[in-house]
Short mmCIF file of C-alpha atoms and ligand atoms in Angstrom, two decimals:
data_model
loop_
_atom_site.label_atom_id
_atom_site.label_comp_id
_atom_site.label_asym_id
_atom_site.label_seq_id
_atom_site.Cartn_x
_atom_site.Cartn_y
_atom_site.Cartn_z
CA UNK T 168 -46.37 -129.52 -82.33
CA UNK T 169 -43.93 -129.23 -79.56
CA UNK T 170 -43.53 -130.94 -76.82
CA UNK T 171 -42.56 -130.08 -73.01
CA UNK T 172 -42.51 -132.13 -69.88
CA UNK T 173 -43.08 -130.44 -66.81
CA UNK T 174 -42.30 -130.79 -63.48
CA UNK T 175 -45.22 -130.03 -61.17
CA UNK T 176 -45.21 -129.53 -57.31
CA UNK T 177 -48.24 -128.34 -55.74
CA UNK T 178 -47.09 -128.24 -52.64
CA UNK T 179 -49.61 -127.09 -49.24
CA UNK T 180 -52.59 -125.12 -48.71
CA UNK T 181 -54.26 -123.10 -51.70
CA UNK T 182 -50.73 -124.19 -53.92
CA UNK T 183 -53.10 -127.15 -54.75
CA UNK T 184 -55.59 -125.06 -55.84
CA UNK T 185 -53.42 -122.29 -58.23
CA UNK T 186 -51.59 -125.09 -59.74
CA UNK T 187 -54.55 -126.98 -61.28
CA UNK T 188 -55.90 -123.52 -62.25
CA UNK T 189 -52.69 -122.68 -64.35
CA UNK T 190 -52.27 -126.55 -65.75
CA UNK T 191 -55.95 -125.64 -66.86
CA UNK T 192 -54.78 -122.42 -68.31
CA UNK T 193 -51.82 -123.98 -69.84
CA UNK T 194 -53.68 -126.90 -71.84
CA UNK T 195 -55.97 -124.14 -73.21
CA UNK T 196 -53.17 -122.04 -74.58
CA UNK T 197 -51.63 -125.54 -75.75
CA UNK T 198 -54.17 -126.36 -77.66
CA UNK T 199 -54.49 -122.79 -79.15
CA UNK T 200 -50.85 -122.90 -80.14
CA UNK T 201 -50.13 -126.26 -80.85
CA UNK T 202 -47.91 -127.08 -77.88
CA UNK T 203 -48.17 -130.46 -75.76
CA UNK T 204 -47.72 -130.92 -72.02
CA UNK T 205 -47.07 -133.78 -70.13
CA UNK T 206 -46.99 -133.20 -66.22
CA UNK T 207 -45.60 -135.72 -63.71
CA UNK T 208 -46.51 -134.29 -60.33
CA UNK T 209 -44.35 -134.75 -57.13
CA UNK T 210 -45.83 -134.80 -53.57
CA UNK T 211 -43.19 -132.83 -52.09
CA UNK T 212 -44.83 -130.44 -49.26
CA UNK T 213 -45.20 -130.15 -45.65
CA UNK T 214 -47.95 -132.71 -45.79
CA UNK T 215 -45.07 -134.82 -46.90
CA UNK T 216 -42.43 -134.19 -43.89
CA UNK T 217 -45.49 -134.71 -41.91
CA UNK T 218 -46.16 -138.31 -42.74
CA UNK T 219 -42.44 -139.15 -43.90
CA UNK T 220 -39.79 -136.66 -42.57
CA UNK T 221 -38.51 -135.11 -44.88
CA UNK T 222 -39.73 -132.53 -47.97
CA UNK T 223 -38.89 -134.30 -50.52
CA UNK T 224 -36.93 -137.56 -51.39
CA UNK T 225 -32.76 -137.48 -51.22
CA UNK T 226 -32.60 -137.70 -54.76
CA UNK T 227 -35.36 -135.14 -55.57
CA UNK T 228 -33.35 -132.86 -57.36
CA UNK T 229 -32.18 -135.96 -59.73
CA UNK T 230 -35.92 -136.64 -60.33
CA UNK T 231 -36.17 -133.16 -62.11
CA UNK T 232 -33.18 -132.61 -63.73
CA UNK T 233 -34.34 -133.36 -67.05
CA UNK T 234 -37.84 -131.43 -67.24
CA UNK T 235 -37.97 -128.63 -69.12
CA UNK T 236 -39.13 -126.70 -66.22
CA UNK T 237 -41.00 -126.97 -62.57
CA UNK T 238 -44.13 -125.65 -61.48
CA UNK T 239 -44.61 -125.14 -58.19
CA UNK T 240 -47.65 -123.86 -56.10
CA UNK T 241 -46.22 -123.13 -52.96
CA UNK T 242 -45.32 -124.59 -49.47
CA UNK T 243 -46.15 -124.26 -45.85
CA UNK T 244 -48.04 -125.41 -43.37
CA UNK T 245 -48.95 -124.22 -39.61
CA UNK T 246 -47.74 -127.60 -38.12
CA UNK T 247 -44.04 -127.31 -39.90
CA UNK T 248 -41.75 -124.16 -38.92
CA UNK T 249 -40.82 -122.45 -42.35
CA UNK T 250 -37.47 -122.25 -42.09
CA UNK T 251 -37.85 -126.20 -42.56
CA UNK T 252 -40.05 -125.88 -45.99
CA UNK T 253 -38.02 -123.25 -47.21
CA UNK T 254 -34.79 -124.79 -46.56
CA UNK T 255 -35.97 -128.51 -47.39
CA UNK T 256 -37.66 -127.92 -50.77
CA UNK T 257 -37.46 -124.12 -51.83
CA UNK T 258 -33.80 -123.20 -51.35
CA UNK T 259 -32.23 -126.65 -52.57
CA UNK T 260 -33.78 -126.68 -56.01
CA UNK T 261 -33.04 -122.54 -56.20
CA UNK T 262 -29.29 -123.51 -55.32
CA UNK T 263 -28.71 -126.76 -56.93
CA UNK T 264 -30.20 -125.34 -60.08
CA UNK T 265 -28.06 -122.38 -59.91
CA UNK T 266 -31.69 -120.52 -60.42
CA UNK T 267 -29.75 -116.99 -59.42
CA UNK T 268 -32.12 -114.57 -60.80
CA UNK T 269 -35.87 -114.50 -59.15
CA UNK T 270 -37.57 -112.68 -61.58
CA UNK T 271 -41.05 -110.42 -59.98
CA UNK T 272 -43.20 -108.43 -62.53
CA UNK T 273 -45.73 -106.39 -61.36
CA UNK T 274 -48.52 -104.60 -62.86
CA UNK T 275 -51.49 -102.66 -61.99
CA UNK T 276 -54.64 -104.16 -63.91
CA UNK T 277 -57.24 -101.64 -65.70
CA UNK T 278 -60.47 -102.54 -63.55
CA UNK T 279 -58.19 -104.33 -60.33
CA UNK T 280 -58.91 -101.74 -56.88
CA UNK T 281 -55.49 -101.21 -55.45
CA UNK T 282 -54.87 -99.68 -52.09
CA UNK T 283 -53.57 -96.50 -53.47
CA UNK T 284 -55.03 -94.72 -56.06
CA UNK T 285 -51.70 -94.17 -58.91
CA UNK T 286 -51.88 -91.63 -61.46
CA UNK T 287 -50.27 -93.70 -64.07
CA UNK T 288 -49.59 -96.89 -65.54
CA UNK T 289 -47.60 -99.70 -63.35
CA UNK T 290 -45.20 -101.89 -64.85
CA UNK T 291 -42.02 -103.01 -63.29
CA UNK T 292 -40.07 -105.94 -62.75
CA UNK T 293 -37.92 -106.98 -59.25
CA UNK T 294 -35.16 -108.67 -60.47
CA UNK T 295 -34.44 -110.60 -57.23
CA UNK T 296 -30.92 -111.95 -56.48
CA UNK T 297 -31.69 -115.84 -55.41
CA UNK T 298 -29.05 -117.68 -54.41
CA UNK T 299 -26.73 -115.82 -51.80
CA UNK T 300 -26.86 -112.64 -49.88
CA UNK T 301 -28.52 -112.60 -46.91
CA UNK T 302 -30.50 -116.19 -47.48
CA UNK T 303 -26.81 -117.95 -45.90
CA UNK T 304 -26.41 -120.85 -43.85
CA UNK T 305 -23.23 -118.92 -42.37
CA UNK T 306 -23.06 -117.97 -38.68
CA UNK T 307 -24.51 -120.06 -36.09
CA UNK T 308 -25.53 -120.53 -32.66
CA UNK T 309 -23.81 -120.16 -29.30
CA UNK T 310 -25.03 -120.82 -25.73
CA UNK T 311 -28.55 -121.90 -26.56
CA UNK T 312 -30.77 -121.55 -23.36
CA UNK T 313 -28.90 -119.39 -21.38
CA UNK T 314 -28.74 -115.81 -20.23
CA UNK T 315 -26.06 -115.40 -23.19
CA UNK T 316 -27.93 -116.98 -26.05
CA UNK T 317 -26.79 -115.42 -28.89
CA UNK T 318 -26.99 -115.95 -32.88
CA UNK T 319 -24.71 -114.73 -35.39
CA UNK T 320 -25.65 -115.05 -39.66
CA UNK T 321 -23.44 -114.06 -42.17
CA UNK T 322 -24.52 -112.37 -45.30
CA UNK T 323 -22.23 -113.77 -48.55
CA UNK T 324 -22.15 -111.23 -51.45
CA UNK T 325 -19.44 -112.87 -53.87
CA UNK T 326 -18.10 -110.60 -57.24
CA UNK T 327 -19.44 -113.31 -59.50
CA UNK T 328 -22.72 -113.29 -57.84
CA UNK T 329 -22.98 -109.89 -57.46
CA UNK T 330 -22.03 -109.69 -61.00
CA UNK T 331 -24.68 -111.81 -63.02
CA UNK T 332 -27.61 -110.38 -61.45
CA UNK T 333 -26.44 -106.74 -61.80
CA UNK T 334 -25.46 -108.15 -66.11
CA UNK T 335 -29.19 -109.41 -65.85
CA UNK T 336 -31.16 -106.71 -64.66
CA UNK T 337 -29.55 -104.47 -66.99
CA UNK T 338 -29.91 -106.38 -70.42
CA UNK T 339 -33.48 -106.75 -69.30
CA UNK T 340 -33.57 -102.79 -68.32
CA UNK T 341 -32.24 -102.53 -71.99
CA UNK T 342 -34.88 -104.54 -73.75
CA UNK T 343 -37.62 -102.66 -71.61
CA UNK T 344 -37.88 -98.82 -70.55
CA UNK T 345 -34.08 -98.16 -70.24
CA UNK T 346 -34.28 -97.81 -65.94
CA UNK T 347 -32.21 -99.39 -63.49
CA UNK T 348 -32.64 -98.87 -59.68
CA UNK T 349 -30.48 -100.73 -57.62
CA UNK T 350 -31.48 -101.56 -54.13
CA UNK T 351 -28.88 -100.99 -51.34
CA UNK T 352 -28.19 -99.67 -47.83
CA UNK T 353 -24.60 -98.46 -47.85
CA UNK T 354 -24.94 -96.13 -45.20
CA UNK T 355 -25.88 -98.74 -42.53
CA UNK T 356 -24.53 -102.22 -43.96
CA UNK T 357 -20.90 -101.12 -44.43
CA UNK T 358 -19.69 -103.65 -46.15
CA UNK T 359 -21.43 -105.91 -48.19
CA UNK T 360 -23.60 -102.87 -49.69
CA UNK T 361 -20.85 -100.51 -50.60
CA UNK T 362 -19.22 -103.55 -52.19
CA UNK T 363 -22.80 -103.91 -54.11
CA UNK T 364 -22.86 -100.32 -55.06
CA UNK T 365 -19.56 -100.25 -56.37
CA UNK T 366 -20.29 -103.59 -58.99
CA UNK T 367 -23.30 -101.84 -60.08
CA UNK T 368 -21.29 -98.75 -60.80
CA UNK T 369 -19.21 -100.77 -62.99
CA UNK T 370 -21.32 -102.97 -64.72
CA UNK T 371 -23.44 -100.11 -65.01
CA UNK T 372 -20.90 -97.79 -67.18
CA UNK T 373 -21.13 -100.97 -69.53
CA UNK T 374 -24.26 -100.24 -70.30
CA UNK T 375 -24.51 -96.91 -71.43
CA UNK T 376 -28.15 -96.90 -72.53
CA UNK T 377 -29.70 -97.58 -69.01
CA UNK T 378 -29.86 -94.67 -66.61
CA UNK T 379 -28.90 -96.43 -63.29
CA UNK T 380 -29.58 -94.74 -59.85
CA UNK T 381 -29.33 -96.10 -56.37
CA UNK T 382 -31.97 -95.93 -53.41
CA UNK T 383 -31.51 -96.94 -50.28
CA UNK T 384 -33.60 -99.73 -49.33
CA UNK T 385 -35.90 -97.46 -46.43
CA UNK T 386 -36.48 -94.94 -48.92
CA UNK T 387 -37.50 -96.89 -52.01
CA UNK T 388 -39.87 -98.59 -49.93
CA UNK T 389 -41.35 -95.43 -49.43
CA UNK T 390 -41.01 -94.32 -52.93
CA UNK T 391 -42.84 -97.77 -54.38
CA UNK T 392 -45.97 -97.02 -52.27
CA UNK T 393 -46.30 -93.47 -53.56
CA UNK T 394 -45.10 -93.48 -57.13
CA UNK T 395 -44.71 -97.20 -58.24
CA UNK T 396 -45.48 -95.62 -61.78
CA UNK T 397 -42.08 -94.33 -61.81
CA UNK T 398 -39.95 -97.84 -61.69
CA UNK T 399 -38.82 -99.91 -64.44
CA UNK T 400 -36.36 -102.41 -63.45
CA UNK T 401 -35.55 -102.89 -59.70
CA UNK T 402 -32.33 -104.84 -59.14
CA UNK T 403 -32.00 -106.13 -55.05
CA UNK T 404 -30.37 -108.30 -53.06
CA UNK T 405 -31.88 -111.48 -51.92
CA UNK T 406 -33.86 -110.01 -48.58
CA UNK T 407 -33.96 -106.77 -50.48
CA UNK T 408 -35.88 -108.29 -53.33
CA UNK T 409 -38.09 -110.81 -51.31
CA UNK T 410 -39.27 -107.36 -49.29
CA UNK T 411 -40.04 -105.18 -52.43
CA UNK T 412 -41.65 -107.58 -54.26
CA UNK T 413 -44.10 -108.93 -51.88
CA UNK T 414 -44.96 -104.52 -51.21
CA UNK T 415 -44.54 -104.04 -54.23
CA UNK T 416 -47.68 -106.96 -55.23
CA UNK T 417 -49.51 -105.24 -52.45
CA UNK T 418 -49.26 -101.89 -54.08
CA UNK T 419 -51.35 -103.76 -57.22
CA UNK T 420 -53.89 -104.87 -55.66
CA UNK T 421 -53.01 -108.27 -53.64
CA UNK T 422 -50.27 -110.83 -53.13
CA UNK T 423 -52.51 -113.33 -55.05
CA UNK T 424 -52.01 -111.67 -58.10
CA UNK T 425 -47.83 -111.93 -58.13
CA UNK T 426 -45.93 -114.41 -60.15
CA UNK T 427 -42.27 -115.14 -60.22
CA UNK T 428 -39.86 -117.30 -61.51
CA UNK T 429 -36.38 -119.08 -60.47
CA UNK T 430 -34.38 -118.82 -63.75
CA UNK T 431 -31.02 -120.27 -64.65
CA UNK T 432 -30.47 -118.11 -67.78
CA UNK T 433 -27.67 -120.54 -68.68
CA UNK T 434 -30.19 -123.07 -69.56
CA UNK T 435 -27.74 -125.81 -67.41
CA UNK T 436 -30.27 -126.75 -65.37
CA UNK T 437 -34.46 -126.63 -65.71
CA UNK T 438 -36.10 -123.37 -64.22
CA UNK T 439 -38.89 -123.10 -61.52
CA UNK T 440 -42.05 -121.18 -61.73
CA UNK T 441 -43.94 -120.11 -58.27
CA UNK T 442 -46.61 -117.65 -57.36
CA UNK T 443 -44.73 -114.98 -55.08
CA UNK T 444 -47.69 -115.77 -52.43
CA UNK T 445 -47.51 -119.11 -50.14
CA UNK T 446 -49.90 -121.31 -48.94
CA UNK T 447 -52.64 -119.06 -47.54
CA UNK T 448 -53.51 -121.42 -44.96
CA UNK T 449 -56.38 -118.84 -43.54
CA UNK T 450 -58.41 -119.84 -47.25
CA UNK T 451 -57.28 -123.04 -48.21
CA UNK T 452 -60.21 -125.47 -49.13
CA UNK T 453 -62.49 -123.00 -49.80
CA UNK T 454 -62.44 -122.32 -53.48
CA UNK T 455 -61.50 -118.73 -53.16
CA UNK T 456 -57.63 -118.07 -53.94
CA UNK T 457 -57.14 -115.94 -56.81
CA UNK T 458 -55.32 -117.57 -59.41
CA UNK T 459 -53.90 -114.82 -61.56
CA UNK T 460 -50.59 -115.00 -59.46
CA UNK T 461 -49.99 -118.74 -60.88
CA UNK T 462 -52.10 -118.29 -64.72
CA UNK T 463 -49.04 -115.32 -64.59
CA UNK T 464 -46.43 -117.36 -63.54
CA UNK T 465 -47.44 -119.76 -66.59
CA UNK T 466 -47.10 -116.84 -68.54
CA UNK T 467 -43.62 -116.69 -67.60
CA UNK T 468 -43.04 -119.89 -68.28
CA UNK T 469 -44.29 -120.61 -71.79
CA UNK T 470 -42.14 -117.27 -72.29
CA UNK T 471 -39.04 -119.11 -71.20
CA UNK T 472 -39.88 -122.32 -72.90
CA UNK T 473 -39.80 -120.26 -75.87
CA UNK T 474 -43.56 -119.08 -76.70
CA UNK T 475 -43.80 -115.80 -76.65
CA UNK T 476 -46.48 -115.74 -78.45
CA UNK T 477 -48.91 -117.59 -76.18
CA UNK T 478 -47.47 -116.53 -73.16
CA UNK T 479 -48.46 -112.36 -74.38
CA UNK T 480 -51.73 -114.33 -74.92
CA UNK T 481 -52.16 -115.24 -71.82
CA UNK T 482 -51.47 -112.31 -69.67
CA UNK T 483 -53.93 -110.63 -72.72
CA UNK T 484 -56.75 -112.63 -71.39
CA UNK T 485 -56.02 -112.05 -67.68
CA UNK T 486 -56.35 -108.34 -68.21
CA UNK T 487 -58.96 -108.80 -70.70
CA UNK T 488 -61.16 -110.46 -68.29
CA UNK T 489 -60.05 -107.26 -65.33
CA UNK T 490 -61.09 -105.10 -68.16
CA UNK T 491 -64.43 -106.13 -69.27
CA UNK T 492 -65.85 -108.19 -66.37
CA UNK T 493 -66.87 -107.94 -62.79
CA UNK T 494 -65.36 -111.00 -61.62
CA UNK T 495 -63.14 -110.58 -58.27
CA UNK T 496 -61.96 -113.01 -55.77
CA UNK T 497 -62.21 -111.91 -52.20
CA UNK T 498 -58.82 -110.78 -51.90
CA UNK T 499 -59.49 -108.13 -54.54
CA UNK T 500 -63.10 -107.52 -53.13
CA UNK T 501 -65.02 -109.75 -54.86
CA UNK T 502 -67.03 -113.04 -54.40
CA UNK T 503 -66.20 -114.70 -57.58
CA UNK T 504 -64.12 -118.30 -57.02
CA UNK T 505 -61.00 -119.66 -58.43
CA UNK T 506 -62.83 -121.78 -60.81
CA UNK T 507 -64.74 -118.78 -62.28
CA UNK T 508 -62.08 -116.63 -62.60
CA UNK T 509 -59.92 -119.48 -64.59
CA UNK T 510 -62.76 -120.55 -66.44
CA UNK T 511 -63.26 -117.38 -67.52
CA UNK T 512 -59.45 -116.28 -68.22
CA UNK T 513 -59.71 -119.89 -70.36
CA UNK T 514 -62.87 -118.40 -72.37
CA UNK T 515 -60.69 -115.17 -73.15
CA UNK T 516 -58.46 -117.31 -74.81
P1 NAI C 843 -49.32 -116.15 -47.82
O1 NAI C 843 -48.89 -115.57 -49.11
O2 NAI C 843 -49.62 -117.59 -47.80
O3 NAI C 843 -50.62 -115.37 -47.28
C1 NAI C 843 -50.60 -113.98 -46.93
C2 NAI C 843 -52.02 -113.41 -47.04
O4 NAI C 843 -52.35 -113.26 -48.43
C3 NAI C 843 -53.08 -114.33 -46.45
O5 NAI C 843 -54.09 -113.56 -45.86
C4 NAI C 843 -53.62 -115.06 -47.67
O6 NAI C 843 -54.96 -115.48 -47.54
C5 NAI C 843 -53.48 -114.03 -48.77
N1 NAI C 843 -53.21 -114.67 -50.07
C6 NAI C 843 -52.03 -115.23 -50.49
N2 NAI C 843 -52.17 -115.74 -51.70
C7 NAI C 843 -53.45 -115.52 -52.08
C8 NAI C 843 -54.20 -115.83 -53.26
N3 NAI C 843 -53.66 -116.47 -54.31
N4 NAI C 843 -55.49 -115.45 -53.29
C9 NAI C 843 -56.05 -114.80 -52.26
N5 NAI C 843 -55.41 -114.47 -51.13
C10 NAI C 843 -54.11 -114.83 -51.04
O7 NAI C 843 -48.17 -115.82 -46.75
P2 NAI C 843 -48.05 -116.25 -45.21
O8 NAI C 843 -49.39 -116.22 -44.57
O9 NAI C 843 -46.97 -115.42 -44.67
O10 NAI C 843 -47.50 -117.73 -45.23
C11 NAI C 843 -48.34 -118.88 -45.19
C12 NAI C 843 -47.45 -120.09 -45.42
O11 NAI C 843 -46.93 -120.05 -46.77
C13 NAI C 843 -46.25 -120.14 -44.50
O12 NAI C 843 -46.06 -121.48 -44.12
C14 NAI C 843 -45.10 -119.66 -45.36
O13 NAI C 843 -43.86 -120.18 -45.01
C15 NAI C 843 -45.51 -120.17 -46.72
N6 NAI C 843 -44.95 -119.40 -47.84
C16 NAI C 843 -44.51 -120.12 -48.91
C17 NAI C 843 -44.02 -119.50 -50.03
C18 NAI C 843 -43.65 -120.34 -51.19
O14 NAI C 843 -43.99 -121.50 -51.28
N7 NAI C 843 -42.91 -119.81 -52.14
C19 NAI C 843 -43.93 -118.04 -50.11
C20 NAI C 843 -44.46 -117.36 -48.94
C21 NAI C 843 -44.94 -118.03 -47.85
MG1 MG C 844 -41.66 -113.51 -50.03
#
């Protein structure tokens, strides 16, 4: 038997709801596999800041150093601007964990009604840079409240940075279908893109059996929506990556169907887990969010704790249950409820 402790924060809104659905999921697959949980859940949220001021404690990140990994469902609230969950929960643990790479599969389910009808098989991955780029506290504010308000941000693309995503995307383009497309915008963002380009270029020529080609940004949008069949791996810059993954998601069917994870591949520090989607306010309490995007992000999770094993099992039964059954949350066009849907991925297993 072995054992993992997990760090669990289900945050606002329907990241209540995913999160017990994938701790359900997860003591299934446990008990199929012999693996042990133990979960100590943290309160941090917007509910939180509400009632106390602030996200999470000052020495939040020193309460989850040691797990083996976080869960989180997500965060947000109407009351709270986002910029204040994102930057007081979201983006301290993805920086003080050195959590660079933001990995974003997406597939199209057999059985799942997308928006577009594709003529073959998705499967891709965004491999999201998470830590610098355009997500920068650089720049600043100047004459706030006058006729010359103005705001300036900086965007930070560092060698190193640069560097280890580009490595990462391409070992994991290696190990899948041997494609690389790099995200960038050279013609218009003069110099932090060409400066991109040209590290991809060389890390690229390392790698002699990926074929690497880059899109601009505009146009790959374009190209996702009508032939998302014909991406592998999809290497982008922070913004880039937080764009094409969400349309990406959309592409397959819904945003409630996404997972990610925050990974430190150097193992220094634990990794966090999240649905891509937030804290769908407009369903909370009502039973209804789909819970594939967090039984997924489990997925990744047991694969990174080192089951691969279970965590192919899992993502079996999710598109087992697409496959052979009817049942559908509303986001996907259905009336079946988060508790069905689990229950039923759980029977699967
Ligand atoms: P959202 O992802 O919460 O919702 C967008 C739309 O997708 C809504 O119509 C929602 O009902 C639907 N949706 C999302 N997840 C779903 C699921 N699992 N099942 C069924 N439908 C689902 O994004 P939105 O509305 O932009 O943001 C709401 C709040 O969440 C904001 O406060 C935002 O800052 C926060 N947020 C947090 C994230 C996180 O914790 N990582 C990520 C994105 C947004
Ligand atoms: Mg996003």
């Amino acid at each position: 038997m072995r054992s993992h402790r997990i760090a669990v924060i289900p945050g606002d809104g329907i990241g209540t709801e995913v999160c017990a659905a994938a701790r359900a999921v997860l003591d299934a697959i446990g008990r199929k596999h012999a693996i042990a949980f133990t979960y100590d859940e943290f309160d941090w949220s917007c509910a939180r800041y509400l009632a106390e001021g602030s996200m999470m404690p000052d020495d939040g990140l020193d309460l989850v150093r040691h797990h083996d990994a976080i869960f989180l469902g997500a965060v947000g609230a109407p009351a709270v601007p986002d910029h204040v969950s994102l930057w007081g929960l979201l983006i301290p643990i993805r920086r003080g964990f050195q959590q660079f790479v933001n990995l974003r599969p997406i597939r199209v389910f057999d059985g799942v009604p997308g928006p577009l009808r594709t003529s073959g098989a998705v499967d891709l991955v965004v491999v999201r840079e998470n830590v610098e780029g355009e997500y920068s506290e650089v720049g600043g504010r100047l004459y706030r409240g006058t006729a010359a308000d103005m705001a300036v941000q900086e965007a930070v693309f560092t060698r190193a940075g640069v560097t280890r995503i580009v490595d990462y995307a391409l070992e994991l383009a290696e190990r899948r279908g041997g494609r690389l497309t790099s995200a960038t915008k050279s013609n218009g963002i003069i110099h932090t893109m060409p400066f991109w380009d040209e590290i991809v270029a060389e890390r690229s020529a390392t790698h002699p059996g990926v074929i690497t080609r880059a899109e601009h940004i505009d146009a790959l949008c374009a190209k996702l929506v009508l032939g998302p069949e014909g991406f592998d791996v999809i290497v982008a810059s922070n913004l880039f990556g937080d764009i094409l993954s969400d349309l990406a998601a959309a592409v397959a069917g819904s945003i409630g169907l996404a997972p990610a994870a925050n990974i430190d591949p150097t193992r220094t520090y634990p990794s966090m887990f999240e649905p891509v989607h937030g804290s769908a306010p407009d369903i909370v309490g009502r039973g209804i969010a789909n819970p594939v995007g967090a039984i997924w992000t489990a997925s990744m999770m047991l694969d990174h704790l080192g089951h691969p094993e279970a965590a192919a099992d899992v993502l079996t039964a999710i598109t087992q249950v697409f496959a052979t059954t009817s049942l559908r949350t509303p986001d996907l066009g259905g009336t079946a409820t988060t508790a069905d849907l689990t229950h039923a991925i759980i029977e699967a297993l």
